[in-house]
Coordinates of N, CA, C and O in Angstrom, one line a residue:
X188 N 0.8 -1.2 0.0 CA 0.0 0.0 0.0 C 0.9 1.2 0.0 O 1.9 1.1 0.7
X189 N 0.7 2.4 -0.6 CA 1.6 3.7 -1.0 C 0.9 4.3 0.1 O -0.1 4.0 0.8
X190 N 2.1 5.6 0.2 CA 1.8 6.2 1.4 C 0.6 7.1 1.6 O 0.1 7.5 2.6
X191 N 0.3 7.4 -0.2 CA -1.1 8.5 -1.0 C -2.3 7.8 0.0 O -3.1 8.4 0.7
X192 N -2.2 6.5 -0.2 CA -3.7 6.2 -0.1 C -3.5 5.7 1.6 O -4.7 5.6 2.0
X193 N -2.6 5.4 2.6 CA -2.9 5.9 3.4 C -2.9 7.1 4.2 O -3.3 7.0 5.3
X194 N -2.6 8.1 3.8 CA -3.0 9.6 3.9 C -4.5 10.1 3.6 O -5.1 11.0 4.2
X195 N -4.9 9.2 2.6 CA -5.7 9.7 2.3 C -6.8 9.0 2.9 O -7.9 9.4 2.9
X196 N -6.4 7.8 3.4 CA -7.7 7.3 4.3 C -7.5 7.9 5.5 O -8.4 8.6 5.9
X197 N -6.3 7.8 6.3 CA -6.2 8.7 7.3 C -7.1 10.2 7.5 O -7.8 10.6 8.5
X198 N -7.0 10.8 6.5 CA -7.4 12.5 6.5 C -9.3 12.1 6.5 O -10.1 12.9 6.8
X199 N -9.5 11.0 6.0 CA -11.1 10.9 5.7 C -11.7 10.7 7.2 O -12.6 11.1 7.8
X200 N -10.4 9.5 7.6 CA -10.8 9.3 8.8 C -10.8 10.6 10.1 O -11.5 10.8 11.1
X201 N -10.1 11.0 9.7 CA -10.4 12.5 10.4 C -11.6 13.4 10.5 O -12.4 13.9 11.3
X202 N -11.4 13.4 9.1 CA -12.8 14.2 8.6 C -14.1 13.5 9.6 O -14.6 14.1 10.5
X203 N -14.4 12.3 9.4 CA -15.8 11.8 10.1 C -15.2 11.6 11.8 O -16.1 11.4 12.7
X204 N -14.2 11.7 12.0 CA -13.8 12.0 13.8 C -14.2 13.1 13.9 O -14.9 13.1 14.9
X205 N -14.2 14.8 13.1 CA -14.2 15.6 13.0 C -15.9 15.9 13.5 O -16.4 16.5 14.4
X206 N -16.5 15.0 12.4 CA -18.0 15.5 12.3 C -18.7 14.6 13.6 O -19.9 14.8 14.1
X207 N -18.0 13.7 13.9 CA -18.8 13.0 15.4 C -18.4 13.9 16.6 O -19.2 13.9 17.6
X208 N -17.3 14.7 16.6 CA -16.5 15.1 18.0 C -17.9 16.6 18.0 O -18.6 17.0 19.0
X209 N -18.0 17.2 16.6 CA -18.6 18.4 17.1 C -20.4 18.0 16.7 O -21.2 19.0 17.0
X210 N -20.9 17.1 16.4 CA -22.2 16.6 16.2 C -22.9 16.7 17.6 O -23.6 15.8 18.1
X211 N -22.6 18.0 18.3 CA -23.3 18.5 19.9 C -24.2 19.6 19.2 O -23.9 20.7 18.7
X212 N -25.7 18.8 19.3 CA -26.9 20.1 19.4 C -26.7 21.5 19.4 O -27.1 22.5 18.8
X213 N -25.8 21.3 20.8 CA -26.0 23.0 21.2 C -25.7 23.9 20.4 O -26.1 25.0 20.3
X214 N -24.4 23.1 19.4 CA -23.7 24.0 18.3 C -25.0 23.8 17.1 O -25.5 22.9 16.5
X215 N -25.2 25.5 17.3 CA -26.7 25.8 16.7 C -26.8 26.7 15.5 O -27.7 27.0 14.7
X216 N -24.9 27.2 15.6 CA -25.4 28.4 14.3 C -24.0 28.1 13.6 O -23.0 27.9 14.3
X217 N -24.0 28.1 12.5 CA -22.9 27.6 11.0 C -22.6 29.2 10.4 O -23.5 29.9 10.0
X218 N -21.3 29.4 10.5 CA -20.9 30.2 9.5 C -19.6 30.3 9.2 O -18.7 29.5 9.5
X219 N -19.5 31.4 8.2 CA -18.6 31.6 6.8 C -17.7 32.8 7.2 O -18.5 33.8 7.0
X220 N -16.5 33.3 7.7 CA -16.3 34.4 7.9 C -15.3 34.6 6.0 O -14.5 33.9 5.5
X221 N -15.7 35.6 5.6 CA -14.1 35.8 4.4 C -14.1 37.6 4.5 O -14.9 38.5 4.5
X222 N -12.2 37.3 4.4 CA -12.0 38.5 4.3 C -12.0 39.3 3.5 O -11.9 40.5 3.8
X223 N -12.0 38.7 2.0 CA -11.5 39.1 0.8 C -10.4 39.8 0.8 O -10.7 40.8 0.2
X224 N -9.2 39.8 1.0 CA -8.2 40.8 0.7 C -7.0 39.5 1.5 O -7.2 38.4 2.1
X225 N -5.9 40.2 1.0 CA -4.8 38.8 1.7 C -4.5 38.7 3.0 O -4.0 39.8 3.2
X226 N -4.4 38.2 4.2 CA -4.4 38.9 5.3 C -3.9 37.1 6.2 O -4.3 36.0 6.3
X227 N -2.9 37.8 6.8 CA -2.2 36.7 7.5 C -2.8 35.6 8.9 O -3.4 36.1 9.8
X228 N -2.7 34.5 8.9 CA -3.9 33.8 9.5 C -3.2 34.4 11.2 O -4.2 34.2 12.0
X229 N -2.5 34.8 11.7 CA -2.3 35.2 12.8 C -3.2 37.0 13.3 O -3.6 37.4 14.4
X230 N -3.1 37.5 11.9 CA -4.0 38.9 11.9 C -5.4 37.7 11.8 O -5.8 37.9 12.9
X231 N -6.0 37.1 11.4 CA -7.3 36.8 10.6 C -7.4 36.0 12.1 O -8.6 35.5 12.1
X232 N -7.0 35.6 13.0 CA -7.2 34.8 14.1 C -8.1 36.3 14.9 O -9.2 36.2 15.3
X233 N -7.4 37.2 15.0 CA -7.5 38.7 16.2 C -8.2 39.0 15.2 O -8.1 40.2 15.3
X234 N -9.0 38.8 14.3 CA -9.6 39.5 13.8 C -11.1 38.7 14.3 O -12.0 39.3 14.9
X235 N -11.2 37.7 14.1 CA -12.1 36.6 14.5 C -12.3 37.3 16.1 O -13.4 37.7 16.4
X236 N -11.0 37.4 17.2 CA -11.4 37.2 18.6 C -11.6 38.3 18.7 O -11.9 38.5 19.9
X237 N -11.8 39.6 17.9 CA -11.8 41.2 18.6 C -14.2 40.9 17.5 O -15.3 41.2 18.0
X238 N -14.0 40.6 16.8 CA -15.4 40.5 16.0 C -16.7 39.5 17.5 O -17.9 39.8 17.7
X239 N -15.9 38.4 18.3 CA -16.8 38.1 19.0 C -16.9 38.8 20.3 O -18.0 38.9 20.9
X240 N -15.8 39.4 20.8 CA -15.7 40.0 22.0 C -17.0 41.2 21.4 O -18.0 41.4 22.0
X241 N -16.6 41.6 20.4 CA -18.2 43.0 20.3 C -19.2 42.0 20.1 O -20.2 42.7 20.3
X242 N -19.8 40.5 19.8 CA -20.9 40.3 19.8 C -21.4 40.1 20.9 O -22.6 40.5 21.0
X243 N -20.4 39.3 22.3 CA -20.4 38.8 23.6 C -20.8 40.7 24.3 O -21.6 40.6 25.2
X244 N -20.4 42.0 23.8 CA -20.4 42.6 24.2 C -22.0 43.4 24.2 O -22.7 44.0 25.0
X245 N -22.1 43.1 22.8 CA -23.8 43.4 22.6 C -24.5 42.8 23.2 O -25.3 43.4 23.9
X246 N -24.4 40.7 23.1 CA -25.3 40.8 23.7 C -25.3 40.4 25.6 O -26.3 39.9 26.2
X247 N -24.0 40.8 26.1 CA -24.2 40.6 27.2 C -23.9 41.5 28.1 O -23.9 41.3 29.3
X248 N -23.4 43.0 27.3 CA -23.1 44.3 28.1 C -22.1 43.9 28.2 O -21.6 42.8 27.8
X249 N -21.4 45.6 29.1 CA -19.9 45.7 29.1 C -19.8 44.8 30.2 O -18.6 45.1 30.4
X250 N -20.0 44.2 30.9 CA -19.4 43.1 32.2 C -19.5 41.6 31.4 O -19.8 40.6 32.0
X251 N -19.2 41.7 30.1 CA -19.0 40.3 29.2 C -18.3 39.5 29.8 O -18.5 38.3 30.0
X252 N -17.2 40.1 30.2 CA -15.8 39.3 30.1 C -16.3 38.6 31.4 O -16.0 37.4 31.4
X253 N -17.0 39.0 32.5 CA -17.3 38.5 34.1 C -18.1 37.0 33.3 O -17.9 35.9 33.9
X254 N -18.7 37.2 32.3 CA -19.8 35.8 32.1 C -19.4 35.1 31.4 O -20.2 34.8 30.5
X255 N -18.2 34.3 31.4 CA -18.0 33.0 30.9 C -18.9 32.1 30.4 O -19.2 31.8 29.2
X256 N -19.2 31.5 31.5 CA -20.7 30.7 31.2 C -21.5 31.4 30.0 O -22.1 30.6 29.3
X257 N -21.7 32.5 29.6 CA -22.8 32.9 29.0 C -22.2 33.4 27.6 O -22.8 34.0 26.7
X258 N -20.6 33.2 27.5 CA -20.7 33.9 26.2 C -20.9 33.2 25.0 O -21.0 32.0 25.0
X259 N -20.8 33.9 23.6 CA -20.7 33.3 22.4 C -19.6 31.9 22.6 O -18.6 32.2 23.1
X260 N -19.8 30.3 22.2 CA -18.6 29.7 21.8 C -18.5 29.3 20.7 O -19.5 29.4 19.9
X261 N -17.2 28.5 20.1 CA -17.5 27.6 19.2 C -16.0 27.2 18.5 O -14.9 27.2 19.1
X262 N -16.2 27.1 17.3 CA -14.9 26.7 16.9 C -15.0 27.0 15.2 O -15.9 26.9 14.3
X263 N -13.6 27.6 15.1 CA -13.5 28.2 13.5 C -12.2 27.0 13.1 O -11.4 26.5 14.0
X264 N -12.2 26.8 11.5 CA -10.9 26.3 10.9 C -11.2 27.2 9.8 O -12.2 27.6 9.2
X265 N -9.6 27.6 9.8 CA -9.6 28.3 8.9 C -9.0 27.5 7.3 O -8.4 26.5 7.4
X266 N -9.2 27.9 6.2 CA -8.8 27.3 5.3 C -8.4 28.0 3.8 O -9.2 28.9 3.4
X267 N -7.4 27.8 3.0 CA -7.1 28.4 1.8 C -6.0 29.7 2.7 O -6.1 30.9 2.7
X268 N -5.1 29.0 3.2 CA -4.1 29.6 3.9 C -3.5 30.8 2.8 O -3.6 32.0 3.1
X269 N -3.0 30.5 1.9 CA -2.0 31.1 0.8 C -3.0 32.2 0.1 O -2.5 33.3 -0.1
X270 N -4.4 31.9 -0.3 CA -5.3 32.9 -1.1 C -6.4 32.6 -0.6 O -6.5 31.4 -0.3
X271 N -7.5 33.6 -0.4 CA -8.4 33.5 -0.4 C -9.2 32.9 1.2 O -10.3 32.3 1.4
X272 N -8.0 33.4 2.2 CA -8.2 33.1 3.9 C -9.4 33.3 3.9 O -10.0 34.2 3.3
X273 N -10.0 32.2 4.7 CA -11.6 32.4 4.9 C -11.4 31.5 6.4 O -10.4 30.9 6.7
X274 N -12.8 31.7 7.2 CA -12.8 30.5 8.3 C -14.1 30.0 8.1 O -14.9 30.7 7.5
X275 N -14.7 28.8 8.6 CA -15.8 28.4 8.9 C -15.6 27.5 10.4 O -14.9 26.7 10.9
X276 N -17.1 28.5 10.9 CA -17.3 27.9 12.3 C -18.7 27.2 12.6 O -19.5 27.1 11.8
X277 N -18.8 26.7 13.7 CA -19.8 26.2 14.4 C -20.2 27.2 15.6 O -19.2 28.0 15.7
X278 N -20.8 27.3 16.2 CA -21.1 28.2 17.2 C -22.1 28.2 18.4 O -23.2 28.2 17.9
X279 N -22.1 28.1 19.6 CA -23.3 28.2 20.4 C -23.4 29.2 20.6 O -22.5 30.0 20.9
X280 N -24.6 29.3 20.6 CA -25.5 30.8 20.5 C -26.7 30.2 22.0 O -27.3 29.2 22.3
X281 N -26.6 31.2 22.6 CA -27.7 30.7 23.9 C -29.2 31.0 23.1 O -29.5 32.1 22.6
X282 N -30.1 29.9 23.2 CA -31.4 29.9 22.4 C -31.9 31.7 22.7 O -31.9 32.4 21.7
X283 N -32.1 32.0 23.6 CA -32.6 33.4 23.8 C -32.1 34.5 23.1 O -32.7 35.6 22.9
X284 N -31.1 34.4 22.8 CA -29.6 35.4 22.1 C -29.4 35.2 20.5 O -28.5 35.6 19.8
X285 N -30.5 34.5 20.2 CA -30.3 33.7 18.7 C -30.6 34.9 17.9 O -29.9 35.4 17.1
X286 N -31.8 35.4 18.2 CA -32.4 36.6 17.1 C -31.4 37.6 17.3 O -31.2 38.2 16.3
X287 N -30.9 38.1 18.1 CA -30.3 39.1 18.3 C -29.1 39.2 17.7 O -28.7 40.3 17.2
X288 N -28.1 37.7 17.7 CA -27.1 37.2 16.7 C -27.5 37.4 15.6 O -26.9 38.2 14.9
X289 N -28.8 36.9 15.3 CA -28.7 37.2 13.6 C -28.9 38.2 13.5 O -28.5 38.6 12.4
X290 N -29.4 39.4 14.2 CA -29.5 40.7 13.8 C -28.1 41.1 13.3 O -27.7 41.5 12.2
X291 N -27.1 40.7 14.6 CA -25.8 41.3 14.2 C -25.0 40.6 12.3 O -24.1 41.1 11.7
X292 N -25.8 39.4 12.0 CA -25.0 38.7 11.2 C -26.1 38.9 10.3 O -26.5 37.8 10.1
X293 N -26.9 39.8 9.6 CA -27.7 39.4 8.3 C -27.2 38.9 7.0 O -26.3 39.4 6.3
X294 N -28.2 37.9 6.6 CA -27.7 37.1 5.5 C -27.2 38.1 4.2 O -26.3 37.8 3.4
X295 N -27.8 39.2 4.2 CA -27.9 39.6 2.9 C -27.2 41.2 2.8 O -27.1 41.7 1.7
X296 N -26.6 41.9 4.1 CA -26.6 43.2 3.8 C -24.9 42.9 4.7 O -24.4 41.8 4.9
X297 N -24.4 44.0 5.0 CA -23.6 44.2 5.8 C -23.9 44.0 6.9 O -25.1 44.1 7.1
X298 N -22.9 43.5 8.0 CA -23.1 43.5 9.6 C -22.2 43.7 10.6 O -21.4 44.7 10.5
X299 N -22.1 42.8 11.6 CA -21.0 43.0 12.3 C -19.8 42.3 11.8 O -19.1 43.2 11.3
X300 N -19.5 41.6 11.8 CA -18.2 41.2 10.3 C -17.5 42.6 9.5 O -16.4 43.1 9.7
X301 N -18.4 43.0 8.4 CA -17.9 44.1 7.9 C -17.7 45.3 8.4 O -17.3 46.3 7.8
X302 N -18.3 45.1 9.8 CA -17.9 46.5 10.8 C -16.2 46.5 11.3 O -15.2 47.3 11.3
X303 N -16.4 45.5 11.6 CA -14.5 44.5 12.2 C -13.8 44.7 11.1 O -12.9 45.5 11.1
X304 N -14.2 43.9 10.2 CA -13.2 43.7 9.0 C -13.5 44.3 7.8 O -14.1 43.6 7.0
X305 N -12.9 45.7 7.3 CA -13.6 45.8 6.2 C -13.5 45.5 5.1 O -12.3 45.5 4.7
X306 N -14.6 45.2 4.0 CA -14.6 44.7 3.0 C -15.1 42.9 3.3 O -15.1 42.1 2.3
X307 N -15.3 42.5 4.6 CA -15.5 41.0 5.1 C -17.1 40.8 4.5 O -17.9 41.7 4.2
X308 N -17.1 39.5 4.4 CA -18.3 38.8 4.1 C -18.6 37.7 4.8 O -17.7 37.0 5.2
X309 N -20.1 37.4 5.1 CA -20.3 36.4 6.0 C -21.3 35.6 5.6 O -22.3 36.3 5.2
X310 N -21.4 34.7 5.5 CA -22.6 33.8 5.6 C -22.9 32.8 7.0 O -22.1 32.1 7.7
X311 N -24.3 33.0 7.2 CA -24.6 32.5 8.2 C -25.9 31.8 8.7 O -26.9 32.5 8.7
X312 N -26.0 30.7 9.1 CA -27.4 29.9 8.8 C -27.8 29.0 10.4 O -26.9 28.4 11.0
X313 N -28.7 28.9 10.7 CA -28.8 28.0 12.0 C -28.1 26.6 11.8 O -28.0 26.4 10.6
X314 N -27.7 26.0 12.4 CA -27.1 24.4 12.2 C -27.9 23.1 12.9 O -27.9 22.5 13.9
X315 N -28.6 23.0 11.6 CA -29.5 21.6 12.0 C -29.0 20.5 11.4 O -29.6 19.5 11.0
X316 N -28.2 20.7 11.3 CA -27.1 19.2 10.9 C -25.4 20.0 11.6 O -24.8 20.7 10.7
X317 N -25.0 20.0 12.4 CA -23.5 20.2 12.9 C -22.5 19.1 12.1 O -21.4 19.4 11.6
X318 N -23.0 18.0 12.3 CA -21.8 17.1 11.8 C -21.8 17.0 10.5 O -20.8 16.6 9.9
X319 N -22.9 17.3 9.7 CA -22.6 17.8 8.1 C -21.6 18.8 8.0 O -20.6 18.6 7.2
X320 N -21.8 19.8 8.6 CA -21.3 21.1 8.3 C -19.9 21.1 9.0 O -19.0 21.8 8.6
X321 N -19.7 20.2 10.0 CA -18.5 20.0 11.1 C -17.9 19.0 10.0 O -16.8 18.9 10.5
X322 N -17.9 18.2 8.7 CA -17.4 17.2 8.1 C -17.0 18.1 6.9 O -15.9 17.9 6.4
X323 N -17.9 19.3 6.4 CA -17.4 20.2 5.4 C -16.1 21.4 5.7 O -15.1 21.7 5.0
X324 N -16.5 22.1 7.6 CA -15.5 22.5 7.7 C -14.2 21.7 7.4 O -13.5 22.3 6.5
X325 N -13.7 20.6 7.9 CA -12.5 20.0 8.3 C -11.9 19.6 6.8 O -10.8 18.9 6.7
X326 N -12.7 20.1 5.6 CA -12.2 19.6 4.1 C -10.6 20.2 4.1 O -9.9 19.5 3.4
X327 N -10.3 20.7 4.4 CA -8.9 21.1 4.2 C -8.3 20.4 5.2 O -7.4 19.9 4.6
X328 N -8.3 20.0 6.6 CA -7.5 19.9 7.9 C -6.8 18.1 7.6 O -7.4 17.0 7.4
X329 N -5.4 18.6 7.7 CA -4.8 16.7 6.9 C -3.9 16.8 8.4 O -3.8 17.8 9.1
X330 N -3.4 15.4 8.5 CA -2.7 15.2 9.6 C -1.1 16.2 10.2 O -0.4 16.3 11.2
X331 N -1.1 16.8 8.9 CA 0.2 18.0 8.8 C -0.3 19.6 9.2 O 0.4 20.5 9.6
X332 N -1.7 19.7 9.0 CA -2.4 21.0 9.3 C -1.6 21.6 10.7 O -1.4 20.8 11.7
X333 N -1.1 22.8 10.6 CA -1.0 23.4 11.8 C -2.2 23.9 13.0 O -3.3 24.3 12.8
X334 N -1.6 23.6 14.3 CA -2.8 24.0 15.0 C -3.3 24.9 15.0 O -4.3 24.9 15.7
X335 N -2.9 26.0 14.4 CA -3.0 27.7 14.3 C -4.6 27.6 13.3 O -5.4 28.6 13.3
X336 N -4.9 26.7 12.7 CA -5.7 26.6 11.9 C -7.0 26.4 12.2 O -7.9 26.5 11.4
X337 N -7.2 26.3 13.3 CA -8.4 25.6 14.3 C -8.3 27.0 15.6 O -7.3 27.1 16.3
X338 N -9.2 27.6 15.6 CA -9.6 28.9 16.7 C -10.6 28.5 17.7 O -11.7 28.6 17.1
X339 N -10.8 28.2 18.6 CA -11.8 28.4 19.5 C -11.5 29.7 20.2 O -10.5 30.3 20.5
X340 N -13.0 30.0 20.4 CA -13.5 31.2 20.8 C -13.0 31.3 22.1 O -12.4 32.4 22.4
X341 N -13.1 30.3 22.9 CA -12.9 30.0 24.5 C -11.7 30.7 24.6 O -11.7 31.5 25.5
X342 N -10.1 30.4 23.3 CA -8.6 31.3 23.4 C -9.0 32.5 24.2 O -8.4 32.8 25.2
X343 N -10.1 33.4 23.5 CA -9.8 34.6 23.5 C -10.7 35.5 24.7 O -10.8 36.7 24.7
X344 N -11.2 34.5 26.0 CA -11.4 34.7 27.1 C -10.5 35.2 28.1 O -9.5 34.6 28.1
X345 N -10.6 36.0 28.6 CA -9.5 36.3 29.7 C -9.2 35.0 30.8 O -10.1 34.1 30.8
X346 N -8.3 34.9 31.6 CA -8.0 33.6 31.8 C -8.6 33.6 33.5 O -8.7 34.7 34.1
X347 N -8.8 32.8 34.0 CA -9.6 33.3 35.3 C -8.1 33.0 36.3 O -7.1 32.4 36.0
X348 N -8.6 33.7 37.7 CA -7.7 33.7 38.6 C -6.9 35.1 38.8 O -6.0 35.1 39.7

């Protein structure tokens, strides 16, 4: 057997670890962050953590940072490192805070994305299948992916203590 084709069952097998590990209900909302312009995944990481801190900040006032428990979570990979940086995430959104998220993220006009980043585009849809959409993120992530590539929201909490 060549090394292609176990790489390549390896990385599949990932992919469906991928879509069982985040296939949790709670992860309720799917989106698309892109920046359109070239922009380095270490800037495009702080661009991600400064865009949720104002969502956590809307919707939970300036004493955000005190509510751990209650803020936005989730998890982004980013993909198309070299052109065309974009991320896709999963997200828990607390059911009561859902409408208000989407206010900030509308499908069709500008929002809070292109407030953060400008010229950014977003797509964004409730997630009634996570592990579909958790099997599409991870299309890029092979067993060489850097960890830089994978963001959870949780990083960019202040650290307790």
């Amino acid at each position: 057997m060549d090394d292609q084709s176990f790489e390549s069952r390896f990385n599949m097998t990932r992919r469906s670890a991928y879509s069982r590990w985040l296939n949790d209900p709670t992860l309720n909302v799917a989106m698309t962050l892109n920046f359109n312009r070239p922009i380095s995944l270490a800037n495009a990481r702080t661009a991600i953590g400064q865009c949720f801190g104002k969502v956590d900040r809307k919707l939970l006032g300036t004493r955000f940072t005190r509510r751990r428990n209650d803020r936005t979570t989730g998890v982004f990979v980013f993909e198309h490192l070299k052109s065309n940086l974009h991320a896709h995430g999963l997200l828990r959104v607390a059911p009561e805070r859902i409408e208000r998220f989407g206010e900030m993220f509308p499908p069709t006009q500008r929002g809070l994305w292109s407030d953060v980043w400008a010229g950014g585009s977003q797509w964004t849809t409730n997630a009634d299948r996570p592990a579909g959409f958790a099997f599409y993120m991870a299309k890029e992530q092979h067993a060489s992916s850097a960890p830089e590539t994978m963001l959870f929201l949780e990083d960019f909490f202040p650290t307790e203590g």
